[in-house]
Amino acid sequence: MATQSAQKGASDPPPRPEQPGKPARYISKYREFVKHEAVKNKSQWKTMGPAKVAVPSPNDFLQKHSKEPKLAPKKKEEDGKKLLPLSVPQRTYRPVIRIKKNFIIKNAVAVIRGVPKKPRPFCVDTRQGDKYPLEPSGLVPKYIKKKNYGVTPKYVTRRNEEIKREEEEYEASVLEQLKKKAMKTLSDEERTNILKISDNWPGYSLDLFTYPQHYYGDLEYVLIPHGIIVDRTERLAKDIMQDLGDNDIVVLCVLKGGYKFCADLVEHIKNLSRNSERFISMKVDFVRLKSYHNDQSMQDMQIMGGDDLSKLAGKNVLIVEDIVGTGRTMKVLLNNIEKYKPKMIKVASLLVKRTSRPDGYRPDCMWLNSKRIDPPRRDRPVFATEKDSGQLRWGGG
């Protein structure tokens, strides 16, 4: 064996020195495989925690007062002996003074004589249900006991005052505008000066009107057309209604000339009464005054026709005449009617002749004041003038 090993060692090459091995290849922890391996065991309970959690033992339950702060243990007194109380009272001691008042009897008398307490109100859900105090239940209207209950709030009062002020300002502005647009109110003198035909009034041409053939050659021109007469008659009716108000009227028509004018005037008053809230009852009667003979005024005057004038006592009388001249005829009629003591007398005239009046009489309601007027002879709707006399007559057809 020795020879073999010697032979083997002599023929073999010398041994090489041992070299250290290579370390393991570096692998980054951020590779996908590494990330997957790191997350594999965390993704299942990433949000809710691990799938299984250790359950506390039943013996470790939360005990009462276990979390309250614990006070430090009391220290034992160094001197365990207590001082004996003094047999003498202290200076601050005040002995109780007994009184002879019997509180038991006093309380009993107070209870007997006292006003019994009102039972506390309750509300019950059902017949055998629970009961609750009534006051806090919301069924008692506590708001009525407030001091400001029923008092208008200040903001409402302020708003109402503003609205009222705005309405007053608006009404004032409207009245101011109406006053600016309103017609001028004429005095009696101004109205009399306007309601008259001037002496140099040329009138209207006959070519503007149609009239019967038997008037051809007799008429020169038209002074007052029919339309104006109708309009002014309606205006007279309005003035009469304003003067007499809601009172009933007894219309006394003076024949013969005043018949047509009276009929139109009464018809206008009836229409105004029907179209307004005031209803006026009217009774029409007729009288005739004979004071002219052949177009000449007589000294003596006769009253003919008409019912018993004594029925006019206490009534509102409206005398309707077509033309008033000197006023003597009307004064006689008024004196006769005043004997029966009517409540009110008004005179309405279509035309008033502009002439001297010794007594200064003027009718209450008139339409026109003219100088060239003679007693009307025909009942026609248009005033015209004759060529020869130049006087105002009914005409036109």
Coordinates of C-alpha atoms in Angstrom, one line a residue:
M1 CA 0.0 0.0 0.0
A2 CA 2.8 2.3 0.8
T3 CA 4.4 1.6 -2.5
Q4 CA 1.1 2.3 -4.3
S5 CA 0.6 5.6 -2.6
A6 CA 4.2 6.5 -3.3
Q7 CA 3.9 5.7 -6.9
K8 CA 0.6 7.5 -7.2
G9 CA 1.8 10.6 -5.6
A10 CA 4.9 10.7 -7.6
S11 CA 3.1 10.5 -10.9
D12 CA 0.2 12.8 -10.1
P13 CA 0.3 16.7 -10.7
P14 CA 0.6 18.8 -7.7
P15 CA -2.9 19.8 -6.1
R16 CA -4.3 23.2 -6.9
P17 CA -5.2 25.6 -4.2
E18 CA -8.9 25.8 -3.3
Q19 CA -10.7 28.9 -4.5
P20 CA -13.7 30.4 -2.7
G21 CA -17.1 29.9 -4.3
K22 CA -19.1 32.7 -6.0
P23 CA -21.8 34.3 -3.8
A24 CA -25.5 34.0 -4.7
R25 CA -26.7 36.1 -7.5
Y26 CA -28.4 39.4 -6.4
I27 CA -32.1 39.6 -7.0
S28 CA -33.9 42.9 -6.4
K29 CA -36.8 42.9 -4.0
Y30 CA -38.9 45.1 -6.3
R31 CA -39.2 42.5 -9.0
E32 CA -42.7 41.4 -9.9
F33 CA -42.2 37.9 -8.4
V34 CA -40.9 39.4 -5.2
K35 CA -43.8 41.9 -5.0
H36 CA -46.2 39.0 -5.5
E37 CA -44.7 37.0 -2.8
A38 CA -44.7 40.0 -0.4
V39 CA -48.4 40.8 -1.1
K40 CA -49.6 37.2 -1.3
N41 CA -50.2 36.8 2.4
K42 CA -51.5 40.4 3.1
S43 CA -54.1 41.1 0.4
Q44 CA -56.7 38.9 2.1
W45 CA -56.9 40.9 5.2
K46 CA -55.6 44.2 4.1
T47 CA -58.7 46.3 4.9
M48 CA -60.6 44.2 7.5
G49 CA -57.6 42.8 9.3
P50 CA -56.5 39.2 9.6
A51 CA -59.1 36.6 8.9
K52 CA -58.9 35.2 12.4
V53 CA -58.3 37.3 15.5
A54 CA -57.7 36.1 18.9
V55 CA -60.9 36.2 20.9
P56 CA -60.6 37.5 24.5
S57 CA -61.3 35.1 27.3
P58 CA -64.6 35.3 29.1
N59 CA -62.8 35.8 32.3
D60 CA -61.4 39.2 31.1
F61 CA -64.8 41.0 31.0
L62 CA -65.0 44.7 31.8
Q63 CA -65.6 45.0 35.5
K64 CA -67.5 47.8 37.3
H65 CA -65.4 50.8 38.4
S66 CA -62.4 49.2 36.8
K67 CA -61.5 52.3 34.8
E68 CA -62.1 54.8 37.5
P69 CA -59.0 56.6 38.8
K70 CA -57.8 55.0 42.0
L71 CA -57.0 57.2 44.9
A72 CA -53.8 57.0 46.9
P73 CA -54.2 54.9 50.0
K74 CA -54.9 56.8 53.1
K75 CA -52.0 57.4 55.4
K76 CA -52.3 56.3 58.9
E77 CA -52.3 59.0 61.5
E78 CA -49.0 59.3 63.3
D79 CA -50.8 59.8 66.6
G80 CA -53.6 57.3 66.9
K81 CA -55.1 58.8 70.0
K82 CA -58.0 61.2 69.6
L83 CA -58.5 64.3 71.7
L84 CA -61.3 64.1 74.2
P85 CA -64.2 66.5 73.7
L86 CA -64.3 69.5 76.0
S87 CA -66.9 69.5 78.7
V88 CA -67.4 73.2 78.4
P89 CA -69.3 74.6 75.4
Q90 CA -67.4 76.7 72.9
R91 CA -67.8 80.4 72.5
T92 CA -69.7 80.0 69.2
Y93 CA -72.3 77.8 70.7
R94 CA -75.8 79.2 70.6
P95 CA -78.3 77.2 72.5
V96 CA -81.7 76.4 70.8
I97 CA -84.4 78.5 72.3
R98 CA -87.6 76.6 72.5
I99 CA -90.9 78.3 71.6
K100 CA -94.4 77.4 72.7
K101 CA -95.9 77.5 69.2
N102 CA -97.8 74.4 68.2
F103 CA -96.9 73.9 64.6
I104 CA -99.1 70.8 64.3
I105 CA -102.3 72.6 65.0
K106 CA -101.2 75.5 62.9
N107 CA -100.5 73.3 59.9
A108 CA -103.8 71.5 60.4
V109 CA -105.7 74.8 60.4
A110 CA -103.9 76.0 57.3
V111 CA -104.7 72.8 55.5
I112 CA -108.4 72.9 56.5
R113 CA -108.9 76.6 55.6
G114 CA -106.6 76.6 52.6
V115 CA -107.8 76.7 49.0
P116 CA -107.7 73.2 47.5
K117 CA -105.1 72.8 44.9
K118 CA -106.3 72.3 41.3
P119 CA -105.5 68.8 40.0
R120 CA -102.7 68.7 37.5
P121 CA -104.2 68.2 34.1
F122 CA -103.1 65.1 32.2
C123 CA -103.8 63.7 28.7
V124 CA -104.3 60.1 28.0
D125 CA -103.6 58.4 24.6
T126 CA -106.4 55.8 24.9
R127 CA -108.9 54.7 27.5
Q128 CA -106.4 52.5 29.2
G129 CA -103.3 54.1 27.8
D130 CA -100.5 56.0 29.4
K131 CA -101.1 59.5 30.7
Y132 CA -98.8 62.5 30.2
P133 CA -98.8 66.0 31.6
L134 CA -101.1 68.2 29.5
E135 CA -99.0 71.3 29.5
P136 CA -95.9 70.1 27.8
S137 CA -97.8 67.8 25.4
G138 CA -98.4 70.6 22.9
L139 CA -102.2 70.5 23.2
V140 CA -102.4 73.6 25.4
P141 CA -102.2 76.9 23.3
K142 CA -99.5 78.6 25.3
Y143 CA -99.2 81.3 22.7
I144 CA -102.4 83.0 23.9
K145 CA -100.7 83.8 27.2
K146 CA -97.9 85.8 25.6
K147 CA -97.9 89.5 26.2
N148 CA -97.7 90.3 22.4
Y149 CA -100.6 87.9 21.5
G150 CA -103.2 89.7 19.4
V151 CA -100.9 92.7 18.9
T152 CA -100.2 93.6 15.3
P153 CA -96.5 93.2 14.6
K154 CA -94.5 96.4 14.0
Y155 CA -93.5 95.4 10.5
V156 CA -97.1 94.9 9.5
T157 CA -98.1 98.2 11.0
R158 CA -95.2 99.9 9.2
R159 CA -96.2 98.2 6.0
N160 CA -99.8 99.2 6.3
E161 CA -98.8 102.8 7.0
E162 CA -96.6 102.8 3.9
I163 CA -99.5 101.4 1.8
K164 CA -101.9 104.0 3.2
R165 CA -99.4 106.8 2.5
E166 CA -98.9 105.6 -1.0
E167 CA -102.7 105.4 -1.6
E168 CA -103.1 108.9 -0.2
E169 CA -100.3 110.2 -2.5
Y170 CA -101.9 108.4 -5.5
E171 CA -105.4 109.8 -4.7
A172 CA -103.9 113.3 -4.2
S173 CA -102.1 113.1 -7.6
V174 CA -105.3 111.8 -9.3
L175 CA -107.3 114.6 -7.7
E176 CA -104.7 117.1 -8.8
Q177 CA -104.8 115.8 -12.4
L178 CA -108.6 115.9 -12.3
K179 CA -108.6 119.4 -11.1
K180 CA -106.3 120.4 -13.9
K181 CA -108.5 118.7 -16.4
A182 CA -111.8 119.7 -14.8
M183 CA -114.0 122.4 -16.3
K184 CA -114.2 125.8 -14.8
T185 CA -117.2 126.2 -12.4
L186 CA -119.1 129.3 -13.5
S187 CA -120.8 131.7 -11.2
D188 CA -124.5 132.5 -11.7
E189 CA -123.6 135.8 -13.3
E190 CA -121.1 134.2 -15.7
R191 CA -123.6 131.5 -16.6
T192 CA -126.3 134.0 -17.2
N193 CA -124.0 136.0 -19.5
I194 CA -123.2 132.9 -21.5
L195 CA -126.8 131.5 -21.7
K196 CA -128.1 134.2 -24.0
I197 CA -128.4 135.1 -27.7
S198 CA -126.6 138.2 -28.6
D199 CA -128.4 140.8 -30.6
N200 CA -126.0 140.6 -33.5
W201 CA -125.9 136.8 -33.7
P202 CA -126.2 135.9 -37.4
G203 CA -127.6 132.4 -36.8
Y204 CA -127.3 129.3 -39.0
S205 CA -127.9 129.3 -42.7
L206 CA -131.1 127.6 -43.8
D207 CA -129.1 125.5 -46.3
L208 CA -127.8 123.4 -43.3
F209 CA -131.3 122.2 -42.3
T210 CA -134.4 120.7 -43.8
Y211 CA -137.9 122.1 -43.0
P212 CA -141.4 121.9 -44.5
Q213 CA -142.1 123.5 -47.8
H214 CA -144.9 125.8 -46.4
Y215 CA -142.2 127.7 -44.4
Y216 CA -140.2 128.6 -47.6
G217 CA -140.0 132.3 -47.9
D218 CA -141.0 133.0 -44.3
L219 CA -137.8 132.0 -42.5
E220 CA -134.5 133.9 -42.7
Y221 CA -132.1 131.7 -40.7
V222 CA -132.1 129.2 -37.8
L223 CA -131.0 130.5 -34.4
I224 CA -131.3 127.3 -32.3
P225 CA -131.1 123.8 -33.9
H226 CA -133.1 120.9 -32.6
G227 CA -130.0 119.0 -31.4
I228 CA -128.9 121.8 -29.1
I229 CA -132.4 122.0 -27.7
V230 CA -132.5 118.3 -26.9
D231 CA -129.0 118.4 -25.3
R232 CA -129.8 121.4 -23.1
T233 CA -133.1 120.0 -22.1
E234 CA -131.3 116.9 -20.8
R235 CA -128.8 119.1 -19.0
L236 CA -131.8 120.9 -17.3
A237 CA -133.1 117.5 -16.2
K238 CA -129.8 116.8 -14.5
D239 CA -129.8 120.1 -12.7
I240 CA -133.4 119.5 -11.5
M241 CA -132.4 116.1 -10.1
Q242 CA -129.5 117.6 -8.2
D243 CA -131.7 120.3 -6.7
L244 CA -134.6 118.0 -5.7
G245 CA -132.6 115.0 -4.7
D246 CA -134.6 111.8 -4.0
N247 CA -137.9 113.7 -3.4
D248 CA -141.0 112.9 -5.4
I249 CA -142.1 115.7 -7.8
V250 CA -145.4 117.1 -8.9
V251 CA -144.8 118.6 -12.4
L252 CA -147.1 121.5 -13.2
C253 CA -147.0 122.3 -16.9
V254 CA -148.1 125.7 -18.1
L255 CA -150.2 125.4 -21.3
K256 CA -150.1 125.7 -24.2
G257 CA -146.6 126.6 -25.2
G258 CA -144.9 124.6 -22.5
Y259 CA -146.4 121.2 -23.4
K260 CA -143.7 120.0 -25.7
F261 CA -140.9 121.2 -23.6
C262 CA -142.5 119.7 -20.5
A263 CA -142.9 116.3 -22.2
D264 CA -139.3 116.2 -23.2
L265 CA -138.1 117.4 -19.8
V266 CA -140.2 114.8 -17.9
E267 CA -138.9 112.0 -20.3
H268 CA -135.3 113.0 -19.6
I269 CA -135.9 113.0 -15.9
K270 CA -137.4 109.5 -16.1
N271 CA -134.5 108.2 -18.1
L272 CA -132.0 109.7 -15.6
S273 CA -133.9 108.2 -12.7
R274 CA -134.0 104.7 -14.3
N275 CA -130.2 104.8 -15.1
S276 CA -129.3 105.9 -11.6
E277 CA -129.7 104.5 -8.1
R278 CA -132.3 107.2 -7.2
F279 CA -135.9 106.6 -8.2
I280 CA -138.0 109.7 -8.5
S281 CA -141.8 109.4 -8.7
M282 CA -143.5 112.1 -10.8
K283 CA -147.1 113.2 -11.3
V284 CA -147.9 115.7 -14.1
D285 CA -150.7 118.2 -14.0
F286 CA -151.6 121.1 -16.4
V287 CA -152.7 124.7 -15.9
R288 CA -153.3 127.5 -18.3
L289 CA -152.7 131.1 -17.6
K290 CA -154.5 133.5 -19.8
S291 CA -152.5 136.8 -19.8
Y292 CA -152.1 137.5 -23.6
H293 CA -154.7 138.7 -26.1
N294 CA -153.5 139.0 -29.7
D295 CA -149.9 138.8 -28.6
Q296 CA -150.4 141.6 -26.1
S297 CA -150.1 141.2 -22.3
M298 CA -153.2 142.0 -20.3
Q299 CA -153.4 143.4 -16.8
D300 CA -155.8 140.8 -15.5
M301 CA -154.7 137.2 -15.4
Q302 CA -156.8 134.0 -15.3
I303 CA -155.8 130.5 -14.1
M304 CA -157.7 127.7 -15.8
G305 CA -157.5 124.0 -15.8
G306 CA -155.6 121.7 -13.4
D307 CA -156.8 119.5 -10.6
D308 CA -157.5 120.7 -7.1
L309 CA -154.4 122.7 -6.3
S310 CA -154.9 121.9 -2.6
K311 CA -153.3 118.5 -3.2
L312 CA -150.0 120.3 -3.6
A313 CA -149.7 120.9 0.1
G314 CA -146.4 119.4 1.4
K315 CA -145.3 118.3 -2.1
N316 CA -142.3 119.3 -4.2
V317 CA -143.7 121.3 -7.1
L318 CA -141.8 121.8 -10.4
I319 CA -143.5 124.5 -12.7
V320 CA -142.5 124.1 -16.3
E321 CA -142.8 127.1 -18.7
D322 CA -141.5 127.5 -22.2
I323 CA -140.8 131.3 -22.2
V324 CA -140.6 133.7 -19.3
G325 CA -140.9 137.4 -20.2
T326 CA -141.5 140.0 -17.6
G327 CA -142.1 137.4 -15.0
R328 CA -145.5 138.9 -14.0
T329 CA -147.4 135.8 -15.1
M330 CA -145.2 133.5 -13.2
K331 CA -145.3 135.6 -10.0
V332 CA -149.1 135.4 -10.0
L333 CA -149.0 131.6 -10.4
L334 CA -146.4 131.3 -7.6
N335 CA -148.5 133.4 -5.3
N336 CA -151.6 131.2 -5.9
I337 CA -149.6 128.0 -5.4
E338 CA -147.9 129.2 -2.2
K339 CA -151.3 129.6 -0.6
Y340 CA -151.5 125.8 -0.4
K341 CA -148.1 125.6 1.4
P342 CA -146.1 123.2 -0.8
K343 CA -142.8 121.8 0.5
M344 CA -140.7 123.3 -2.3
I345 CA -141.4 125.2 -5.5
K346 CA -139.0 125.2 -8.5
V347 CA -139.5 126.9 -11.9
A348 CA -137.9 125.5 -15.1
S349 CA -138.0 127.6 -18.3
L350 CA -136.7 126.9 -21.7
L351 CA -136.2 130.5 -22.7
V352 CA -136.0 133.7 -20.7
K353 CA -136.7 137.0 -22.5
R354 CA -134.1 139.6 -21.9
T355 CA -136.3 142.5 -20.9
S356 CA -136.9 144.7 -17.9
R357 CA -138.5 143.0 -14.9
P358 CA -139.9 145.4 -12.2
D359 CA -139.9 142.7 -9.5
G360 CA -136.5 141.2 -10.7
Y361 CA -137.9 137.6 -11.0
R362 CA -135.8 134.9 -12.5
P363 CA -136.7 131.2 -12.9
D364 CA -134.7 128.6 -10.9
C365 CA -133.7 126.6 -14.0
M366 CA -133.4 128.1 -17.5
W367 CA -131.8 127.2 -20.8
L368 CA -131.4 130.4 -22.8
N369 CA -131.7 134.2 -22.4
S370 CA -132.7 136.1 -25.5
K371 CA -134.1 139.4 -26.5
R372 CA -136.0 138.6 -29.7
I373 CA -138.7 136.2 -28.3
D374 CA -142.4 136.3 -28.8
P375 CA -144.9 133.7 -27.5
P376 CA -144.5 130.4 -29.4
R377 CA -147.4 129.6 -31.8
R378 CA -146.4 126.2 -33.1
D379 CA -145.0 123.1 -31.5
R380 CA -141.9 122.6 -33.6
P381 CA -138.4 121.4 -32.7
V382 CA -136.3 124.2 -34.2
F383 CA -136.3 128.0 -33.5
A384 CA -136.1 130.2 -36.5
T385 CA -136.6 133.9 -37.2
E386 CA -139.3 135.5 -39.4
K387 CA -138.1 137.8 -42.2
D388 CA -140.6 140.5 -41.5
S389 CA -140.6 140.8 -37.7
G390 CA -137.1 139.3 -37.0
Q391 CA -138.6 137.6 -33.9
L392 CA -137.9 134.1 -32.6
R393 CA -140.5 131.5 -33.3
W394 CA -140.9 127.7 -33.4
G395 CA -140.3 126.4 -36.9
G396 CA -138.4 124.0 -39.1
G397 CA -140.7 120.9 -39.0

